[in-house]
Structures are given as C-alpha cells and as structure tokens.
C-alpha cells in the first residue's frame, strides 16, 4: 500500500482553508427548503468554513413535471436572492444546485456559485441528464422536466481553490472531470440527488475515482431521505481528497440537515500532482478523442 503524500508534508496555512458539504431532504415547499439552505450556510460559516456546498435541487424536488415547470425561477429570482443575501451576511462562498427557469422551454438543472459579497459568479447547466430505467430500480426521465446544457463552465477562483462545476449524474462521465482539470481545476463540485439503488452501488466509488484520476478535491453535497411517495435519495454527502481518501462525510442515519467539514490544503494537492504527474504522461497522440 502506497502511503498518502500528506505524510511528512509541511503544511502552509496560506494554502489551507475549511470547506463544508451539506445534506438535507428537500421537498416541494420552496420556502421551507430555503430556510434549511440558509441555516446550513450560517452553520458552515460559524464552524469556520470559507465555502459551503449545497445539494442538487436545493430549491425544490417536485412531485411531477407540471410542478417542476411551475416552481422553477430565473437566476435572479427570489430563491437565489435569499441565497445571495445569506452568503453576504455570513461572509462565505456558496455552491448551490437549483432549477433555472428559461423564457421558453424546460428549466435547466444548474450548479450556481455565489461569492462572499453575494454576487453570482458562475452558473453551470447540467450537461448529462438522467434518463434511465433500471430493472427493479429507478425509472427516471430527467429530460422530460429539464433542458440539457451545452457547454463546460469556466473554472472559478474561490477561497478554497480553483473550482470546476458539475451536477450529480455528470460524475459518470470522466471526460468532463478531465476537461475541468485541464482547465486548471483543483476542486470539483457534484451537488447531487442520487437514487438509493444507484447510490448504494456506485456513489462513493465514482466520487473517489473522479478525485484520484484528476488529483482534485471532490465535493459531493447530497439530498437524502423521502421527498415524496415516488422519490427518495441516498445521501452520504462527502468530501474526497486528491489521493482518493474520504476526509469528511455526513451520516446516513437521519434525513435532518447536516454539515461535514474538511480542511482543503492546496500544498497537499500540488505534492500529489508533483509526485505522481499523471497529466504529464497522457498520450493525446494515441487517444485523440480524450486529448484534454
């Protein structure tokens, strides 16, 4: 077994900061979900986090397609304005998954980033939509209620590192993570609402794989518990370090709102990359479809 590169590393406080992932059970009541989000934001700030990551669909999880279309708001809507105010009031950065209403067509499933001044600095629209029909498992057709994004978002400079944005099902597509790493990402964010069967089978292994192959910190805030008679989520919100170690996670024994915090150390990340320089060993001359 190869020891973690953290062993013997002199840690510089200049490149260290705490971050938090949140976990809760959103339902159709947006005002209640917003209250929970604000509580998680303020709680993370009180515990010393510079940035907090909230789950996919933190604004609401609808019971049907009509409700989803009706409840979605624009990026400058009331839900986001309250998230912005909470970020400013608590002097903390926020990543939040939510629905973005369009002038026409179905809403986008987005990962939005708000800085500690309350400004929206980035919004990524989910590229890969979860259309699956698993025997004796989930049957979901996300494309019936959401529009598909069409671009990779630029990496965002945050107090905890350079952040690449994704959403939930995107974690099954390593080319997105590789592209974000190639653009300079030191961190990856996957706000999620994983189903229970797929979560039990694949959640942790996918997140750890993305962390190891890109040598980044991975933040996976998560929905948990029963949202409605038809839908429930796996939970297990976690933070994974660039060596693939789960350094923080929320309990799955409750659907009450929870936070998990970890120290993010960019010196450690750079040591991992320096001692195992896998991106220097890529073969774009051979694998032209994956040259990023």
Short mmCIF file of C-alpha atoms in Angstrom, two decimals:
data_model
loop_
_atom_site.label_atom_id
_atom_site.label_comp_id
_atom_site.label_asym_id
_atom_site.label_seq_id
_atom_site.Cartn_x
_atom_site.Cartn_y
_atom_site.Cartn_z
CA UNK A 1 0.00 0.00 0.00
CA UNK A 2 1.40 3.40 -1.00
CA UNK A 3 1.36 5.94 1.83
CA UNK A 4 -0.50 9.21 1.42
CA UNK A 5 1.68 12.06 0.08
CA UNK A 6 0.45 14.05 3.09
CA UNK A 7 2.97 12.13 5.20
CA UNK A 8 5.85 14.42 6.09
CA UNK A 9 4.34 17.42 4.32
CA UNK A 10 4.97 20.79 5.93
CA UNK A 11 1.55 22.41 5.77
CA UNK A 12 1.39 26.09 4.83
CA UNK A 13 -1.50 28.00 6.38
CA UNK A 14 -1.51 30.28 3.33
CA UNK A 15 -2.89 27.46 1.18
CA UNK A 16 -5.31 25.92 3.67
CA UNK A 17 -8.98 26.64 4.32
CA UNK A 18 -12.04 24.78 5.55
CA UNK A 19 -14.98 23.88 3.31
CA UNK A 20 -18.29 22.18 4.09
CA UNK A 21 -20.77 19.95 2.28
CA UNK A 22 -24.44 19.97 3.21
CA UNK A 23 -27.07 17.26 3.26
CA UNK A 24 -30.84 17.55 3.69
CA UNK A 25 -34.19 16.34 2.36
CA UNK A 26 -35.78 18.90 0.05
CA UNK A 27 -39.46 18.64 -0.80
CA UNK A 28 -41.94 20.67 -2.82
CA UNK A 29 -42.11 23.56 -0.32
CA UNK A 30 -39.53 26.05 -1.60
CA UNK A 31 -39.78 28.38 1.40
CA UNK A 32 -39.00 25.52 3.80
CA UNK A 33 -36.11 24.35 1.62
CA UNK A 34 -34.76 27.91 1.51
CA UNK A 35 -34.90 28.14 5.30
CA UNK A 36 -32.85 24.94 5.52
CA UNK A 37 -30.31 26.25 2.99
CA UNK A 38 -29.85 29.47 4.95
CA UNK A 39 -29.40 27.51 8.18
CA UNK A 40 -26.73 25.34 6.55
CA UNK A 41 -24.95 28.40 5.15
CA UNK A 42 -24.87 30.16 8.52
CA UNK A 43 -23.90 26.94 10.30
CA UNK A 44 -20.96 26.34 7.96
CA UNK A 45 -19.76 29.92 8.48
CA UNK A 46 -19.97 29.61 12.27
CA UNK A 47 -17.82 26.49 12.09
CA UNK A 48 -15.14 28.31 10.13
CA UNK A 49 -15.80 27.21 6.54
CA UNK A 50 -14.85 29.61 3.75
CA UNK A 51 -17.19 27.84 1.31
CA UNK A 52 -20.24 25.61 1.65
CA UNK A 53 -21.61 23.23 -0.98
CA UNK A 54 -25.38 22.54 -1.06
CA UNK A 55 -27.15 19.68 -2.89
CA UNK A 56 -28.72 19.42 -6.30
CA UNK A 57 -32.31 20.75 -6.39
CA UNK A 58 -31.91 22.64 -3.13
CA UNK A 59 -34.79 24.88 -4.18
CA UNK A 60 -37.33 22.05 -4.55
CA UNK A 61 -37.91 18.45 -5.57
CA UNK A 62 -41.20 18.38 -7.42
CA UNK A 63 -43.74 15.57 -7.33
CA UNK A 64 -44.47 15.87 -11.06
CA UNK A 65 -43.37 17.62 -14.25
CA UNK A 66 -46.04 20.31 -14.08
CA UNK A 67 -44.96 21.33 -10.59
CA UNK A 68 -41.32 21.50 -11.67
CA UNK A 69 -42.12 23.82 -14.56
CA UNK A 70 -44.32 25.98 -12.36
CA UNK A 71 -41.89 26.38 -9.44
CA UNK A 72 -38.63 26.99 -11.31
CA UNK A 73 -37.31 30.54 -11.04
CA UNK A 74 -34.87 32.61 -13.04
CA UNK A 75 -31.34 33.01 -11.71
CA UNK A 76 -32.32 36.44 -10.38
CA UNK A 77 -35.47 35.07 -8.69
CA UNK A 78 -36.46 35.21 -5.04
CA UNK A 79 -34.79 31.92 -4.06
CA UNK A 80 -31.38 32.91 -5.39
CA UNK A 81 -31.65 36.42 -3.95
CA UNK A 82 -32.05 34.92 -0.48
CA UNK A 83 -29.06 32.61 -1.04
CA UNK A 84 -27.03 35.63 -2.15
CA UNK A 85 -28.05 37.56 0.95
CA UNK A 86 -27.16 34.64 3.22
CA UNK A 87 -23.72 34.35 1.57
CA UNK A 88 -23.11 38.07 2.09
CA UNK A 89 -24.44 38.13 5.65
CA UNK A 90 -22.23 35.19 6.62
CA UNK A 91 -19.16 36.17 4.59
CA UNK A 92 -18.99 32.76 2.90
CA UNK A 93 -18.97 31.39 -0.64
CA UNK A 94 -21.81 29.07 -1.66
CA UNK A 95 -22.30 26.42 -4.35
CA UNK A 96 -25.97 25.53 -4.71
CA UNK A 97 -27.90 23.22 -7.01
CA UNK A 98 -31.21 24.59 -8.26
CA UNK A 99 -33.58 24.87 -11.22
CA UNK A 100 -33.16 27.81 -13.61
CA UNK A 101 -36.27 28.93 -15.46
CA UNK A 102 -35.99 29.87 -19.12
CA UNK A 103 -38.09 32.34 -21.10
CA UNK A 104 -39.21 29.35 -23.18
CA UNK A 105 -38.67 25.64 -22.77
CA UNK A 106 -37.93 23.46 -19.77
CA UNK A 107 -35.77 24.74 -16.88
CA UNK A 108 -32.08 23.94 -16.54
CA UNK A 109 -30.62 21.95 -13.65
CA UNK A 110 -27.77 24.17 -12.51
CA UNK A 111 -24.86 24.47 -10.10
CA UNK A 112 -24.55 28.15 -9.20
CA UNK A 113 -21.69 29.77 -7.28
CA UNK A 114 -22.20 32.84 -5.09
CA UNK A 115 -19.25 34.73 -3.59
CA UNK A 116 -18.99 36.18 -0.09
CA UNK A 117 -20.22 39.54 -1.37
CA UNK A 118 -23.46 37.97 -2.52
CA UNK A 119 -22.70 38.01 -6.24
CA UNK A 120 -23.43 35.11 -8.60
CA UNK A 121 -20.05 34.45 -10.19
CA UNK A 122 -20.86 31.30 -12.19
CA UNK A 123 -23.75 29.05 -13.18
CA UNK A 124 -23.18 25.68 -14.85
CA UNK A 125 -26.07 23.98 -16.66
CA UNK A 126 -26.06 20.19 -16.30
CA UNK A 127 -24.80 18.51 -19.46
CA UNK A 128 -25.85 14.90 -18.86
CA UNK A 129 -29.49 14.23 -17.99
CA UNK A 130 -30.51 11.16 -16.01
CA UNK A 131 -32.76 9.14 -18.31
CA UNK A 132 -32.72 5.57 -17.00
CA UNK A 133 -34.95 2.58 -16.49
CA UNK A 134 -33.24 0.10 -14.15
CA UNK A 135 -34.94 -3.28 -13.68
CA UNK A 136 -36.29 -3.43 -10.11
CA UNK A 137 -34.75 0.01 -9.58
CA UNK A 138 -35.24 3.64 -10.53
CA UNK A 139 -37.10 4.74 -13.62
CA UNK A 140 -36.46 8.42 -14.22
CA UNK A 141 -36.65 10.64 -17.28
CA UNK A 142 -34.93 13.90 -16.37
CA UNK A 143 -35.14 15.17 -19.95
CA UNK A 144 -38.93 15.33 -19.56
CA UNK A 145 -38.57 18.08 -16.96
CA UNK A 146 -35.16 19.67 -17.63
CA UNK A 147 -33.26 21.14 -20.56
CA UNK A 148 -29.73 19.99 -21.31
CA UNK A 149 -26.79 22.39 -21.01
CA UNK A 150 -24.41 22.89 -23.91
CA UNK A 151 -21.04 23.93 -22.51
CA UNK A 152 -18.45 23.31 -19.82
CA UNK A 153 -18.33 26.22 -17.37
CA UNK A 154 -15.12 28.11 -16.76
CA UNK A 155 -13.18 27.20 -13.62
CA UNK A 156 -13.90 29.59 -10.73
CA UNK A 157 -11.31 31.01 -8.33
CA UNK A 158 -12.61 30.55 -4.76
CA UNK A 159 -11.06 30.91 -1.29
CA UNK A 160 -10.51 27.14 -1.14
CA UNK A 161 -9.09 26.67 -4.64
CA UNK A 162 -9.95 26.68 -8.33
CA UNK A 163 -13.37 25.08 -8.72
CA UNK A 164 -14.81 23.08 -11.60
CA UNK A 165 -18.59 22.69 -11.74
CA UNK A 166 -20.74 19.65 -12.49
CA UNK A 167 -24.03 18.15 -11.24
CA UNK A 168 -24.87 14.64 -9.96
CA UNK A 169 -25.12 12.28 -12.98
CA UNK A 170 -22.19 14.16 -14.57
CA UNK A 171 -19.90 12.18 -12.25
CA UNK A 172 -20.41 9.13 -14.50
CA UNK A 173 -18.65 10.94 -17.35
CA UNK A 174 -14.91 11.21 -16.61
CA UNK A 175 -14.28 13.30 -19.71
CA UNK A 176 -16.00 16.27 -18.01
CA UNK A 177 -13.81 15.93 -14.93
CA UNK A 178 -10.72 15.57 -17.13
CA UNK A 179 -11.70 18.67 -19.09
CA UNK A 180 -12.11 20.68 -15.89
CA UNK A 181 -8.73 19.52 -14.59
CA UNK A 182 -7.16 20.54 -17.92
CA UNK A 183 -8.72 24.00 -17.46
CA UNK A 184 -6.97 24.34 -14.10
CA UNK A 185 -9.45 22.89 -11.60
CA UNK A 186 -8.16 21.93 -8.16
CA UNK A 187 -11.64 21.15 -6.88
CA UNK A 188 -14.72 19.51 -8.41
CA UNK A 189 -18.29 20.03 -7.23
CA UNK A 190 -21.07 17.47 -7.75
CA UNK A 191 -24.27 18.61 -5.99
CA UNK A 192 -26.44 15.51 -6.12
CA UNK A 193 -29.74 13.75 -5.52
CA UNK A 194 -28.66 10.14 -6.14
CA UNK A 195 -31.28 7.41 -6.08
CA UNK A 196 -30.94 4.86 -3.29
CA UNK A 197 -30.18 1.79 -5.50
CA UNK A 198 -27.55 3.57 -7.62
CA UNK A 199 -26.15 5.32 -4.56
CA UNK A 200 -25.61 2.07 -2.70
CA UNK A 201 -23.86 0.59 -5.73
CA UNK A 202 -21.85 3.43 -7.22
CA UNK A 203 -21.86 6.71 -5.23
CA UNK A 204 -18.62 6.52 -3.28
CA UNK A 205 -16.61 4.63 -5.89
CA UNK A 206 -17.48 7.18 -8.60
CA UNK A 207 -16.56 10.15 -6.44
CA UNK A 208 -13.29 8.61 -5.33
CA UNK A 209 -12.47 7.67 -8.92
CA UNK A 210 -13.01 11.22 -10.13
CA UNK A 211 -10.79 12.52 -7.31
CA UNK A 212 -7.99 10.05 -8.00
CA UNK A 213 -7.90 10.39 -11.77
CA UNK A 214 -7.96 14.22 -11.71
CA UNK A 215 -6.00 14.65 -8.45
CA UNK A 216 -8.56 17.11 -7.17
CA UNK A 217 -10.69 17.59 -4.07
CA UNK A 218 -14.23 16.44 -4.80
CA UNK A 219 -17.26 17.96 -3.04
CA UNK A 220 -20.49 15.99 -3.19
CA UNK A 221 -23.35 17.64 -1.30
CA UNK A 222 -26.37 15.36 -1.30
CA UNK A 223 -30.09 15.07 -0.91
CA UNK A 224 -31.22 12.34 1.50
CA UNK A 225 -34.46 10.65 2.50
CA UNK A 226 -38.04 10.52 1.28
CA UNK A 227 -39.02 13.54 -0.84
CA UNK A 228 -42.42 12.22 -1.87
CA UNK A 229 -44.29 8.96 -2.31
CA UNK A 230 -42.41 8.39 -5.57
CA UNK A 231 -38.90 9.56 -4.81
CA UNK A 232 -36.13 9.23 -2.24
CA UNK A 233 -32.40 9.98 -2.23
CA UNK A 234 -29.32 8.14 -0.96
CA UNK A 235 -27.45 10.91 0.89
CA UNK A 236 -23.86 10.26 2.10
CA UNK A 237 -22.60 13.77 1.32
CA UNK A 238 -18.81 13.72 1.34
CA UNK A 239 -15.51 15.41 0.60
CA UNK A 240 -12.78 13.35 -1.08
CA UNK A 241 -9.15 14.43 -1.22
CA UNK A 242 -6.79 14.16 -4.25
CA UNK A 243 -5.47 10.81 -3.00
CA UNK A 244 -8.99 9.37 -3.03
CA UNK A 245 -9.49 9.46 0.75
CA UNK A 246 -12.92 10.40 2.10
CA UNK A 247 -11.97 13.16 4.54
CA UNK A 248 -15.49 14.19 5.61
CA UNK A 249 -18.98 12.74 5.25
CA UNK A 250 -22.49 13.17 6.57
CA UNK A 251 -24.32 10.39 8.35
CA UNK A 252 -27.00 8.41 6.50
CA UNK A 253 -28.87 7.59 9.73
CA UNK A 254 -31.01 10.74 9.60
CA UNK A 255 -32.63 12.98 6.98
CA UNK A 256 -32.21 16.03 9.21
CA UNK A 257 -29.96 18.78 7.77
CA UNK A 258 -26.27 18.06 8.34
CA UNK A 259 -22.86 19.52 7.53
CA UNK A 260 -19.47 17.85 7.16
CA UNK A 261 -16.27 19.92 7.11
CA UNK A 262 -12.72 19.26 5.97
CA UNK A 263 -9.55 21.26 5.64
CA UNK A 264 -8.61 21.84 1.99
CA UNK A 265 -4.86 22.01 1.51
CA UNK A 266 -3.57 23.08 -1.89
CA UNK A 267 0.04 22.35 -0.89
CA UNK A 268 -1.03 18.73 -0.39
CA UNK A 269 -2.77 18.69 -3.76
CA UNK A 270 0.32 20.05 -5.51
CA UNK A 271 2.51 17.45 -3.78
CA UNK A 272 0.22 14.66 -5.02
CA UNK A 273 0.44 16.02 -8.56
CA UNK A 274 4.17 16.57 -8.40
CA UNK A 275 4.98 13.09 -7.09
CA UNK A 276 2.56 11.29 -9.42
CA UNK A 277 2.43 13.52 -12.54
CA UNK A 278 -0.17 11.54 -14.46
CA UNK A 279 -1.24 14.51 -16.58
CA UNK A 280 2.32 14.75 -17.91
CA UNK A 281 2.03 11.14 -19.07
CA UNK A 282 -1.10 11.50 -21.18
CA UNK A 283 -0.92 10.24 -24.79
CA UNK A 284 -3.05 12.58 -26.92
CA UNK A 285 -1.19 11.26 -29.96
CA UNK A 286 -2.90 7.91 -29.31
CA UNK A 287 -6.12 8.84 -27.56
CA UNK A 288 -7.19 11.74 -29.75
CA UNK A 289 -10.80 11.66 -28.54
CA UNK A 290 -9.62 12.32 -24.96
CA UNK A 291 -6.81 14.76 -25.61
CA UNK A 292 -7.93 17.11 -22.81
#
